[in-house]
Coordinates of C-alpha atoms and ligand atoms in Angstrom, one line a residue:
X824 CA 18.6 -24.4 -99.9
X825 CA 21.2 -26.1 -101.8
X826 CA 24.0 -23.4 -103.0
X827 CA 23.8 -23.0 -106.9
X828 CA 26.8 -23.2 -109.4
X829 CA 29.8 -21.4 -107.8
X830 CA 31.4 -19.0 -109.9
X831 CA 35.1 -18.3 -110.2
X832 CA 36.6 -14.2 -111.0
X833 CA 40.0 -12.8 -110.6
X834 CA 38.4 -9.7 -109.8
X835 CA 35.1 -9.1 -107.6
X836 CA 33.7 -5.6 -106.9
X837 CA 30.2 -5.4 -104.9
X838 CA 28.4 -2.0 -105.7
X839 CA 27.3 -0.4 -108.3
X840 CA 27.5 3.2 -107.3
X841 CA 30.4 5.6 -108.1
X842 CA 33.0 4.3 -106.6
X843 CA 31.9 0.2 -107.7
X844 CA 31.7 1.3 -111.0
X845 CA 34.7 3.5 -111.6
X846 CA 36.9 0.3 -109.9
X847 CA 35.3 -2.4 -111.9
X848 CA 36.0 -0.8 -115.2
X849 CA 39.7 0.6 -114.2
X850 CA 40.3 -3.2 -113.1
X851 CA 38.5 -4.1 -116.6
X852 CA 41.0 -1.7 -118.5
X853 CA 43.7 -3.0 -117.1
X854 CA 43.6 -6.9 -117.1
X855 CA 41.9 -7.5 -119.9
X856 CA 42.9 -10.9 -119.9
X857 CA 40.9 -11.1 -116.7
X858 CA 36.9 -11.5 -115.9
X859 CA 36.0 -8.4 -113.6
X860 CA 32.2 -9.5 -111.8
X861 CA 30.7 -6.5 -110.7
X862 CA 27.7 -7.9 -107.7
X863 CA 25.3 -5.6 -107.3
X864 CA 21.7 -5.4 -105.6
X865 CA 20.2 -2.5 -107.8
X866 CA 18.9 -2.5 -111.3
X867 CA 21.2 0.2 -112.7
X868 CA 24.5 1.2 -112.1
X869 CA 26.0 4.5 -112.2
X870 CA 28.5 6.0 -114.7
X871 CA 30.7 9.0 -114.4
X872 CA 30.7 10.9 -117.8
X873 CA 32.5 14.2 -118.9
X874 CA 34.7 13.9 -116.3
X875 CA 36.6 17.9 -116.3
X876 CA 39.9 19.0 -114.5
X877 CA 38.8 22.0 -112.8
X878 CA 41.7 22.8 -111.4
X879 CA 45.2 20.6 -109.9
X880 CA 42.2 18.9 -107.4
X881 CA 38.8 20.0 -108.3
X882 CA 36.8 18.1 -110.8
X883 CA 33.5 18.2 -112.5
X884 CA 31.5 15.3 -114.0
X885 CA 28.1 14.2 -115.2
X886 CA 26.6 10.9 -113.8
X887 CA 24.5 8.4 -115.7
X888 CA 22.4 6.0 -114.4
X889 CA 22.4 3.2 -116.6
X890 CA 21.5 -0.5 -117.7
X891 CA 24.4 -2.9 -117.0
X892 CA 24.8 -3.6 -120.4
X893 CA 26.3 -0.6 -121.5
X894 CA 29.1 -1.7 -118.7
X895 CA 29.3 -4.9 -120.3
X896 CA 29.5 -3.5 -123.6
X897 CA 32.2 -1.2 -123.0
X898 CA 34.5 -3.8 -121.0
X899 CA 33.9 -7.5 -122.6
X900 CA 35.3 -8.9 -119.6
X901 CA 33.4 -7.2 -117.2
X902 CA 30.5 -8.9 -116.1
X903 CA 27.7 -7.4 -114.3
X904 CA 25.6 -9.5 -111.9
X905 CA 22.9 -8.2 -110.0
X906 CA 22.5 -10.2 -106.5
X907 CA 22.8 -8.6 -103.2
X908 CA 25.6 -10.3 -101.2
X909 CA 24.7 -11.9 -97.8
X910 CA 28.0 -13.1 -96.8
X911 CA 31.7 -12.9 -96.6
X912 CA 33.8 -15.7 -96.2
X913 CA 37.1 -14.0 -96.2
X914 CA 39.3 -17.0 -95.5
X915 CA 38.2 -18.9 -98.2
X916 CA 37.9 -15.9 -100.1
X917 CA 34.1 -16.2 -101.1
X918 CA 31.3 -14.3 -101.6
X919 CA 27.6 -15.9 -101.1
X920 CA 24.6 -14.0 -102.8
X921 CA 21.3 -13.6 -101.5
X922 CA 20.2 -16.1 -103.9
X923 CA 22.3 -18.7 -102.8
X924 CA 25.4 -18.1 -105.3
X925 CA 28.7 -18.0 -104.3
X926 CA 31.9 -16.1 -105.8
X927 CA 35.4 -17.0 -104.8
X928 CA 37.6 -14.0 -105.8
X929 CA 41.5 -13.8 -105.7
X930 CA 40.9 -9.8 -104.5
X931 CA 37.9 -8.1 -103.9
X932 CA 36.4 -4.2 -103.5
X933 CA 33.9 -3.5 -101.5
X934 CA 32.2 -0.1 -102.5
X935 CA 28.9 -1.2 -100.7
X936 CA 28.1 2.8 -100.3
X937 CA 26.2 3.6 -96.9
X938 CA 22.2 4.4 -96.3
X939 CA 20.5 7.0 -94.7
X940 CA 21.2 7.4 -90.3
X941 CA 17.1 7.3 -89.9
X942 CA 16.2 8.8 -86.8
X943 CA 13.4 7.2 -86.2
X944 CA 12.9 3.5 -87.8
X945 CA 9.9 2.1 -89.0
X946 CA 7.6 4.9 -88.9
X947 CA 5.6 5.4 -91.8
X948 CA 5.8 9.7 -91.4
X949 CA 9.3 9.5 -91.5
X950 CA 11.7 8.9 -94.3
X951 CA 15.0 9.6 -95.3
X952 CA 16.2 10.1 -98.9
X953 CA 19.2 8.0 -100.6
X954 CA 18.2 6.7 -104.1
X955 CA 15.4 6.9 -106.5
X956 CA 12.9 4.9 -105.4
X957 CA 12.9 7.1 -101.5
X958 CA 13.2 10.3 -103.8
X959 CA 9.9 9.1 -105.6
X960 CA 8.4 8.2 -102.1
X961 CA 9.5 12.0 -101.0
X962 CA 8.0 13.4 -103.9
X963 CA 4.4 11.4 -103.4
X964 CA 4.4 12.8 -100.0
X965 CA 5.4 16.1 -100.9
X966 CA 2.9 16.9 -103.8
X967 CA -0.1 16.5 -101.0
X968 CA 1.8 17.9 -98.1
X969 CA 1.1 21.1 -96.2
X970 CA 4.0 20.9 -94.2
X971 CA 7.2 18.9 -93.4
X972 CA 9.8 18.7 -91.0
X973 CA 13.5 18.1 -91.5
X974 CA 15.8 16.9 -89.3
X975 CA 19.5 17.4 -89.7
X976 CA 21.9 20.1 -91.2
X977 CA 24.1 18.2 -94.1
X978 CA 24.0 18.6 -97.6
X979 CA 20.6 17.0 -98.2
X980 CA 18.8 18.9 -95.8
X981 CA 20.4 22.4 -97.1
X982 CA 19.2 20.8 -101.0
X983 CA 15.9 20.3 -99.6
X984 CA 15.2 23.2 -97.7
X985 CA 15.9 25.6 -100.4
X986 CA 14.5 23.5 -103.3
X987 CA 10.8 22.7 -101.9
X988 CA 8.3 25.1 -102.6
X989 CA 4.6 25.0 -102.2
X990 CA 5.2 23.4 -98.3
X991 CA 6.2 25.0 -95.0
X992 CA 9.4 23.8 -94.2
X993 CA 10.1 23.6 -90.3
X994 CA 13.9 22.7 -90.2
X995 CA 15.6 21.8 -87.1
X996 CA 18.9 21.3 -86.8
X997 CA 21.2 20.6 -83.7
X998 CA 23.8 24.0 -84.1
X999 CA 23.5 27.5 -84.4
X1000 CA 23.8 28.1 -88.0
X1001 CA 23.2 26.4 -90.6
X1002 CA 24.7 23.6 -93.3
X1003 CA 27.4 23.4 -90.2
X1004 CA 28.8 20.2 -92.0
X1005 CA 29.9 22.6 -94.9
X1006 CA 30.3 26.3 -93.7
X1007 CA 31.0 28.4 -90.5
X1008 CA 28.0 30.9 -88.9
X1009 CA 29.3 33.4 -91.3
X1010 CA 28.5 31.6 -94.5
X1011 CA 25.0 30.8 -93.0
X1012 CA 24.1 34.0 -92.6
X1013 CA 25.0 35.1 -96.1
X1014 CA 23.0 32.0 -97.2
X1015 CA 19.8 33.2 -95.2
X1016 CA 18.3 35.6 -97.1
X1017 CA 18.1 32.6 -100.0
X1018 CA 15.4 31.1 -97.9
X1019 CA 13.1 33.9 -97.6
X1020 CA 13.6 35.4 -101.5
X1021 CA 11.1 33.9 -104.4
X1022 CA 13.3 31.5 -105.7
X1023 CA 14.5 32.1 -109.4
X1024 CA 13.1 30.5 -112.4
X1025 CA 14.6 27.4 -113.0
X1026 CA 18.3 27.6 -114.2
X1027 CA 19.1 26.9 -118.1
X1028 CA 19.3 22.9 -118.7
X1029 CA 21.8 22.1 -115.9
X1030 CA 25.1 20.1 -117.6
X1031 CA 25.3 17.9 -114.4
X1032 CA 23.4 14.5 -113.6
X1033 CA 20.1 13.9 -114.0
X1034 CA 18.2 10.8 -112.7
X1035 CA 15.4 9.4 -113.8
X1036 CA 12.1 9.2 -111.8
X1037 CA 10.8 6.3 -113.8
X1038 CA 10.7 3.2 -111.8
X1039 CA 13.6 0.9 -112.7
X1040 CA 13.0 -2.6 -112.9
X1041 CA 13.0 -4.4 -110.1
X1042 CA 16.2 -6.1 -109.0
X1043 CA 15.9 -9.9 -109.6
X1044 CA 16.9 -10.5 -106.6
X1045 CA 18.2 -8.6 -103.5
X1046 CA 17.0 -6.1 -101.0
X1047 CA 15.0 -3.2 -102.3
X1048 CA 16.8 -0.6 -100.2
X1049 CA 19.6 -0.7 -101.6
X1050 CA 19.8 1.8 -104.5
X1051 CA 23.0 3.6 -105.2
X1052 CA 23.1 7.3 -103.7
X1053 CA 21.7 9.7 -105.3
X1054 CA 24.1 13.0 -106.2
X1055 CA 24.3 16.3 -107.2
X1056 CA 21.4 17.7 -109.2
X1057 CA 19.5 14.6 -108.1
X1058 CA 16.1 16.9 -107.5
X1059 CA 16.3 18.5 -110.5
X1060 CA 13.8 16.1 -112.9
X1061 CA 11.7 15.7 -110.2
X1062 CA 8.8 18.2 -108.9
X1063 CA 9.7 19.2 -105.5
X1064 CA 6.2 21.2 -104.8
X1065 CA 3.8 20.7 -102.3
X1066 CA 0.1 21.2 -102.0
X1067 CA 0.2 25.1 -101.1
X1068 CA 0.5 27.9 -103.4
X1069 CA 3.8 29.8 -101.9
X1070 CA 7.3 29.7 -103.2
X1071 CA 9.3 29.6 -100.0
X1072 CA 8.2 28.8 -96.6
X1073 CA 10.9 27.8 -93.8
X1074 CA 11.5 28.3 -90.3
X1075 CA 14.8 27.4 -89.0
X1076 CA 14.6 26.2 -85.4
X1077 CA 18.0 26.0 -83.7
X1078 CA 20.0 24.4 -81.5
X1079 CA 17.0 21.3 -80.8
X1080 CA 16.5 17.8 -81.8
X1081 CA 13.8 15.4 -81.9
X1082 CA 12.5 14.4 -78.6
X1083 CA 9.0 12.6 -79.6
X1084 CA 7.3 11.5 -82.6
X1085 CA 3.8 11.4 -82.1
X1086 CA 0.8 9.9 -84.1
X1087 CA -2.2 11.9 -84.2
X1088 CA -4.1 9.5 -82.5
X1089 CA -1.8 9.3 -79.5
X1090 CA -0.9 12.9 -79.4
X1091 CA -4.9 14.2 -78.9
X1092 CA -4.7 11.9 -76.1
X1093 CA -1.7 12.9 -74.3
X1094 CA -1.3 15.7 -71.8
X1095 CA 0.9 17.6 -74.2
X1096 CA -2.6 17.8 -76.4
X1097 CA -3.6 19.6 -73.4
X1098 CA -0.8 22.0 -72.8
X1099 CA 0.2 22.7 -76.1
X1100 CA -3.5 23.7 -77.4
X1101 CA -4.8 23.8 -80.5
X1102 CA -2.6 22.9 -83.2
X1103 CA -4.6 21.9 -85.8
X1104 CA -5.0 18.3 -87.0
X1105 CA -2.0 17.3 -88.5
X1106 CA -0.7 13.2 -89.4
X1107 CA 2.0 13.6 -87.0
X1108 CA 3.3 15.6 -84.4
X1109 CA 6.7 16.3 -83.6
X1110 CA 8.2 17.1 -80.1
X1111 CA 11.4 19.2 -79.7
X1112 CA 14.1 19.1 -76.8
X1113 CA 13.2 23.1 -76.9
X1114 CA 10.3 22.2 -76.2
X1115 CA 8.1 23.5 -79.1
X1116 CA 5.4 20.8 -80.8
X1117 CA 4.9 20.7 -84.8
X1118 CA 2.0 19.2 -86.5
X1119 CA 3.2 17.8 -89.9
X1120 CA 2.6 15.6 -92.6
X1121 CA 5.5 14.0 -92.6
X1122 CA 9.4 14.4 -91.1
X1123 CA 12.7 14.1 -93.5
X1124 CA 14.9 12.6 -91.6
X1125 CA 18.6 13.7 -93.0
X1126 CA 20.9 13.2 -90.1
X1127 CA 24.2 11.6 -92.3
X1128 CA 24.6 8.0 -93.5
X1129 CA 25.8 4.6 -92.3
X1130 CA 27.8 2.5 -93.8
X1131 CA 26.7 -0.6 -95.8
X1132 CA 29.5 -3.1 -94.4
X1133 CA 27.1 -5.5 -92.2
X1134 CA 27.1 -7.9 -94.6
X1135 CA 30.5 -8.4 -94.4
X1136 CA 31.1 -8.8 -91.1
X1137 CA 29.7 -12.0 -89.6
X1138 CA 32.7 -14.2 -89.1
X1139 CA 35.2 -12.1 -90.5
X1140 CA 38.1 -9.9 -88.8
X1141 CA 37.5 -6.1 -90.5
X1142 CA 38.7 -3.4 -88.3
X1143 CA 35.5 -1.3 -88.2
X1144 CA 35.7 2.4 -88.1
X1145 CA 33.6 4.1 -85.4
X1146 CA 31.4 5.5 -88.2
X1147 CA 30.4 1.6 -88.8
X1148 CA 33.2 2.4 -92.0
X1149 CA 35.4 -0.3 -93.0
X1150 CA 38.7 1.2 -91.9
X1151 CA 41.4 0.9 -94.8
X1152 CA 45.1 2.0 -95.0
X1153 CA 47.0 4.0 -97.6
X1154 CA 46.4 1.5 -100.0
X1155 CA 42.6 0.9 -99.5
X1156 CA 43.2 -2.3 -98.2
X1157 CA 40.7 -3.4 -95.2
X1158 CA 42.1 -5.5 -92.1
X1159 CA 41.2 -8.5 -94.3
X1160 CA 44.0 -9.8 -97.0
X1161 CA 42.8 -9.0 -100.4
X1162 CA 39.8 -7.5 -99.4
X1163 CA 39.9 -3.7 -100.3
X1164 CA 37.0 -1.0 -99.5
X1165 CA 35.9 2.2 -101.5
X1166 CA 33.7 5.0 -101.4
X1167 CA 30.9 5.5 -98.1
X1168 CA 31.4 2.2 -96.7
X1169 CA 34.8 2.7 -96.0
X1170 CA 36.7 4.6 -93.6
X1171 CA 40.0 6.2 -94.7
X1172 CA 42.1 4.8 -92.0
X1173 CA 45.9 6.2 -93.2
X1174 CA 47.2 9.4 -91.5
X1175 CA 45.9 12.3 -93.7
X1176 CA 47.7 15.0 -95.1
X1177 CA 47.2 18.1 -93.2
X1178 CA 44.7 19.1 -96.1
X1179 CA 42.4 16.7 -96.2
X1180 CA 40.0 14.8 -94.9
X1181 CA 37.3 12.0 -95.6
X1182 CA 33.9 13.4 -96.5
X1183 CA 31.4 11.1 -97.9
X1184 CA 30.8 12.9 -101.4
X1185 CA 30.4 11.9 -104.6
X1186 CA 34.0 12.7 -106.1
X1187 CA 35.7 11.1 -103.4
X1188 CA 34.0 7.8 -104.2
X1189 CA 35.3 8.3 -107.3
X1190 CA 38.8 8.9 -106.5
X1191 CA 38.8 6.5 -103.9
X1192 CA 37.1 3.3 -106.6
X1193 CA 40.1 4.7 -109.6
X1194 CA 42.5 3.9 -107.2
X1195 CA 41.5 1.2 -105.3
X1196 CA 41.7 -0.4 -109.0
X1197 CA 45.5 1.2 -109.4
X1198 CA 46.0 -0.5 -105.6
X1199 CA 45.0 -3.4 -106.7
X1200 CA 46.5 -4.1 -110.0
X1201 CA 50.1 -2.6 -108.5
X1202 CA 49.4 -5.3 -105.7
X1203 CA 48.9 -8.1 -108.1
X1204 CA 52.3 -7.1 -110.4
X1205 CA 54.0 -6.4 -107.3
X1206 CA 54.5 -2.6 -108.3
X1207 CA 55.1 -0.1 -105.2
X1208 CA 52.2 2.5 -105.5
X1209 CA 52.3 5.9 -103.2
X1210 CA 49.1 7.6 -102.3
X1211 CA 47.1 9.5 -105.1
X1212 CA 47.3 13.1 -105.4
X1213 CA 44.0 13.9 -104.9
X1214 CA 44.1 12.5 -101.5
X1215 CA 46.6 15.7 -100.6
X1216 CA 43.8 18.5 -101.2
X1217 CA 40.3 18.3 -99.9
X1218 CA 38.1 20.0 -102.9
X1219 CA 34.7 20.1 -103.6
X1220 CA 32.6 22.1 -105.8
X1221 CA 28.5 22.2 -105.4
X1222 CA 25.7 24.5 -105.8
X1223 CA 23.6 25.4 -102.7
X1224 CA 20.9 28.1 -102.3
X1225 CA 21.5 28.5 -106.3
X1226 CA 25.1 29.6 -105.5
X1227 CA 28.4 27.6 -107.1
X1228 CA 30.1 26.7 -103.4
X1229 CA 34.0 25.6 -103.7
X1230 CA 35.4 24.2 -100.6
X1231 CA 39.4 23.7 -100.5
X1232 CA 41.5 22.0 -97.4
X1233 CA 40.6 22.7 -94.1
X1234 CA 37.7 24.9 -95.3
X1235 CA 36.1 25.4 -91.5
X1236 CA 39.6 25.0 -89.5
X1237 CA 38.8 21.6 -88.8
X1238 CA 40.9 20.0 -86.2
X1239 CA 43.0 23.6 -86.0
X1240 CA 41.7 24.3 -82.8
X1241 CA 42.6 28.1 -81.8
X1242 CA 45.7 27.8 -84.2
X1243 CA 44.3 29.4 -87.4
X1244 CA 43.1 33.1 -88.4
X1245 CA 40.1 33.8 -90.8
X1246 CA 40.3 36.4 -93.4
X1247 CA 36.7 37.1 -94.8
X1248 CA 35.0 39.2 -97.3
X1249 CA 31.4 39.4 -98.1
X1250 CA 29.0 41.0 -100.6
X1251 CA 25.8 40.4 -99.4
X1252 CA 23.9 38.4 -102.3
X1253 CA 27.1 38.3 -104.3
X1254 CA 29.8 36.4 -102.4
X1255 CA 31.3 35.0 -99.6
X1256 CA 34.9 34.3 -99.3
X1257 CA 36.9 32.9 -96.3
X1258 CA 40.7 32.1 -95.9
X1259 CA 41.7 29.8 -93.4
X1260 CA 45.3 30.9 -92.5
X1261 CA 47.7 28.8 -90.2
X1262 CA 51.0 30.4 -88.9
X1263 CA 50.6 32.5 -91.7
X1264 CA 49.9 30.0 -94.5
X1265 CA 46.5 29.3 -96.0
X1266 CA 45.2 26.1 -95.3
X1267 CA 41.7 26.1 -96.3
X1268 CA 38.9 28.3 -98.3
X1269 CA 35.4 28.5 -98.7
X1270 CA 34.3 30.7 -101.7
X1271 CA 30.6 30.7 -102.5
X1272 CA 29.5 33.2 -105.4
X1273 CA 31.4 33.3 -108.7
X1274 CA 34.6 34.4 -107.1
X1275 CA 37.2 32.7 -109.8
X1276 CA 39.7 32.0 -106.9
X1277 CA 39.7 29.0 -106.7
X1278 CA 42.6 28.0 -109.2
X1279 CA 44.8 30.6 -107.2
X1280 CA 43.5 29.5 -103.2
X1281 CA 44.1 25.9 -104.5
X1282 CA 47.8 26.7 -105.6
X1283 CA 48.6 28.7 -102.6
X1284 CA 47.1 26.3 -100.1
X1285 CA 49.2 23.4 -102.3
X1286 CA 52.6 25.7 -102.3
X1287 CA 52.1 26.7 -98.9
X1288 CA 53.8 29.6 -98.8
X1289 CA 54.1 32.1 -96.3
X1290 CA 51.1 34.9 -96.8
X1291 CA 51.8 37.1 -93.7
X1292 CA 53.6 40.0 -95.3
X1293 CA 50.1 40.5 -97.5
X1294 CA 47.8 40.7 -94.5
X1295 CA 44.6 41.9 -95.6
X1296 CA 45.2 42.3 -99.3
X1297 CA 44.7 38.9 -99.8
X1298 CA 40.9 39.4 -100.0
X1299 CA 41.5 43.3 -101.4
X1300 CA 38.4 43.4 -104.1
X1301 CA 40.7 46.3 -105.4
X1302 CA 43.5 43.8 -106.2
X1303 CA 43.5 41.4 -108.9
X1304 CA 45.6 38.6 -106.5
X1305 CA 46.1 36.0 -109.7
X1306 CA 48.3 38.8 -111.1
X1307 CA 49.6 39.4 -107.6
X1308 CA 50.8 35.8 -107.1
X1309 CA 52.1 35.2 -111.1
Ligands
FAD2560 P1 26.5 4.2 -103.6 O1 26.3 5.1 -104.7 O2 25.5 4.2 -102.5 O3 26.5 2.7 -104.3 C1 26.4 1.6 -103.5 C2 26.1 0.4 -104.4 O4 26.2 -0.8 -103.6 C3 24.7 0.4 -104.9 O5 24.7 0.1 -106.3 C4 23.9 -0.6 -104.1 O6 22.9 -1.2 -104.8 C5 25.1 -1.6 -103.9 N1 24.9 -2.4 -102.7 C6 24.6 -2.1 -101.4 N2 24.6 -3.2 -100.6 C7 24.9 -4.2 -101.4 C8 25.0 -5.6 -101.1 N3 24.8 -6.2 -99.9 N4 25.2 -6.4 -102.2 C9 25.4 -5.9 -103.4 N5 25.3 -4.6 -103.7 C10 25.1 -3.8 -102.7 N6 27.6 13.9 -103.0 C11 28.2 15.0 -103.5 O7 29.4 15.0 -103.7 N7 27.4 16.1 -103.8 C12 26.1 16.1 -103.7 O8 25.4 17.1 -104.0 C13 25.5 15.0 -103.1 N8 24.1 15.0 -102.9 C14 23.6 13.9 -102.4 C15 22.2 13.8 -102.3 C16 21.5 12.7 -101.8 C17 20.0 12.7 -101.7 C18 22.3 11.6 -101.4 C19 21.6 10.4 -100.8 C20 23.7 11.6 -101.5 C21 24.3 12.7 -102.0 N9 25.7 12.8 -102.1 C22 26.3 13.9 -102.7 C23 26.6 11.7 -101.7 C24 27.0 10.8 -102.8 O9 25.8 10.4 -103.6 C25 27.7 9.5 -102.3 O10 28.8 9.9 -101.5 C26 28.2 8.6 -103.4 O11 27.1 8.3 -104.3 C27 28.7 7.3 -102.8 O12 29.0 6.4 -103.8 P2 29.3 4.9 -103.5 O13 29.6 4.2 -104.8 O14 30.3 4.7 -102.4 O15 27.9 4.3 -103.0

């Protein structure tokens, strides 16, 4: 096919996600001399809104999902296109479009965002969940299902597990507690009980995103997987009940992974059939390396993300992360000249601080899209630009099992090894708070519950000063440690 009219931008951003988003409109706000094209393969793009300053670190916002042209209308010279790109040429500095378009930039961001690490491909009882359209798929499942199986032990399988009711949940996960990715064993275990309690009426309107179920138009052209992640509170409009009449249902099986996916057809032929017994006649059947079968109707398979950035690569020289991320430096710059990466598909590839590290969340695709933007623009003025604050703190704040969860630093010792002490205190049903010391200074925190500690953790971990001489008073209920540290 002959390649249409080729376009011309100063600025080119691919994905509209988050961290697409947030960089096209900071890039908008500050040339505004300039035409910003935003590329992107699905319908609606995503908008932060109320954005709130928790804390130094920790921030809050709403998400919108909306129609380009409340982009466009905000930012008259940003331009939203919707086409999927096929290819980089990064020499020339050109983009080509699935449908045969091509975009030369003078810099380009990549915030491409990553898809769902499916365990099993191509199996039509297994499905992961990223966007809207797999959420809707879930939910058609779900609403005649008797029981499921998850697979994995991030943040969408601890979402999922607590939030389906009306289905037996069989969860499997490769560790010994769970939601590993976000807590230590005894943060799991004050989680537990969650699972097996009635689950509480719905909370009051929740302030946080809500995405619609209702089918958005289909892109014009472009691949139909690729949706922008969903976020927090993503379940929340949609019915997450299956066919059965209970509230909670789940049994956790430990330590195992998926060794077989059977079809019910080749199952009640195969010697397992035999050994196993009767199992009842289920869609599916799933084999675990403990060596226990499940009939289901279908499997969720949550086992972490991959990074978008194959359609970049052909021809090109990235240095590619071992996480398939494109690796950038300080200055979210990729191995490519004027070819920067945000968000999932890129791998922060600058020595940390001590405090922090990469975790493919929601607020760090925002952070990471703002200042790719700031990069950017100081790059093109010739401005030196040092690394954003909120690169110096890990923080996140989410709700799991109905809890508000605030993670600070290195909030599970990561990468500490056997140099750190842990400081815990628990009321069971209440709270759960862990201090991650170091040589005396605190370096990390998980507090689940309403604990209000997280402006003070997040100063002390940020001051780093020297805790030892308060030993166990630190977590004393009896002491009210703001005061103590004023
Ligand atoms: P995305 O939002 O994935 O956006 C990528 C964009 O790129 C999309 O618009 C897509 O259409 C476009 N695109 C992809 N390929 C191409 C191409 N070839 N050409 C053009 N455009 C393309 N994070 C949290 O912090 N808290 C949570 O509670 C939470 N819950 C989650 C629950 C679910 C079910 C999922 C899936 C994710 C969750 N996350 C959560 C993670 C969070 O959603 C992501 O980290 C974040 O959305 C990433 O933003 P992004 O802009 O990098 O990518």
């Amino acid at each position: 096919m002959m390649a249409r009219a080729e376009k011309h931008f100063r600025f080119v951003v691919v994905g509209g996600g988050i961290s697409g988003v947030t960089c096209a409109e900071q890039l908008a706000f500050q040339f505004p001399e300039d035409e910003v094209a935003l590329l992107t393969a699905a319908p609606l793009v995503k908008t932060v809104t109320n954005l709130r300053q928790v804390s130094k670190t920790l921030e809050d916002f709403d998400v919108e999902e909306q129609p380009s042209s409340i982009l466009e209308k905000k930012y008259t010279n940003l331009k939203v296109i919707h086409s999927a790109v096929r290819a980089l040429y990064a020499k020339q500095h050109v983009l080509q479009t699935e449908d045969e378009r091509k975009f030369h930039y003078e810099k380009l961001c990549v915030c491409t965002g990553a898809r769902p690490k499916l365990l099993i491909k191509e199996n039509p009882h297994v499905l992961g969940i990223r966007d809207t359209d797999s959420a809707q798929d879930f939910q058609k499942k779900l609403c005649k299902a008797k029981r499921m199986l998850v697979i994995g032990n991030g943040g969408i399988a601890l979402e999922l597990v607590y939030e389906v009711e009306g289905c037996e949940v069989i969860w499997a996960i490769k560790d010994k507690a769970i939601g590993n990715t976000f807590f230590d064993a005894g943060a799991a275990q004050f989680l537990i009980p969650s699972l097996q309690l009635e689950k509480p009426e719905k909370a009051l309107p929740c302030k946080r995103t809500r995405f619609t179920t209702e089918r958005a138009p289909e892109p014009k052209t472009g691949s139909a997987d690729l949706g922008s992640a969903l976020g927090p509170d993503w379940h929340l409009d949609i019915s997450l009940r299956g066919a059965e009449k209970v509230s909670h249902n789940v049994h956790v099986e430990y330590e195992c992974e998926i060794e077989a996916i059977h079809s019910q057809q080749d199952f009640m032929s195969s010697p397992l059939y035999l050994q196993k017994g009767d199992l009842g006649v289920w869609p599916v059947y799933v084999q675990l390396t403990n060596g226990k079968v499940y009939g289901c109707d279908f499997v969720v398979s949550a086992t972490g993300v991959i990074p978008n950035s194959e359609p970049f690569l052909q021809g090109n020289n990235f240095d590619l992360a071992e996480d398939h991320g494109l690796r950038v430096d300080e200055h979210m710059r990729t191995s490519e000249p004027d070819v920067y990466a945000a968000g999932d598909v890129c791998s922060a590839g600058w020595e940390p601080s001590p405090l922090w590290q990469q975790m493919r969340l929601w607020t760090q695709a925002r952070q990471m899209g703002f200042y790719a933007a700031r990069c950017i623009a100081a790059h093109m003025q010739e401005e030196a630009i040092e690394l954003d604050f909120c690169f110096e703190l890990f923080s996140h704040i989410t709700k799991f099992f109905n809890y508000k969860v605030v993670l600070l630093g290195k909030f599970n010792a990561q990468g500490l090894g056997l140099d750190h002490e842990l400081l815990v205190r628990c009321t069971k049903g209440m709270e759960y708070v862990k201090v991650v010391l170091s040589r005396g200074r605190m370096v990390g925190a998980i507090l689940i519950g309403d604990t209000d500690l997280e402006e003070t953790f997040e100063n002390l971990i940020l001051n780093q000063m020297d805790l030892s001489s308060y030993g166990d008073d630190l977590l004393n209920p009896g002491i009210d440690i703001e005061d103590y540290f004023d």
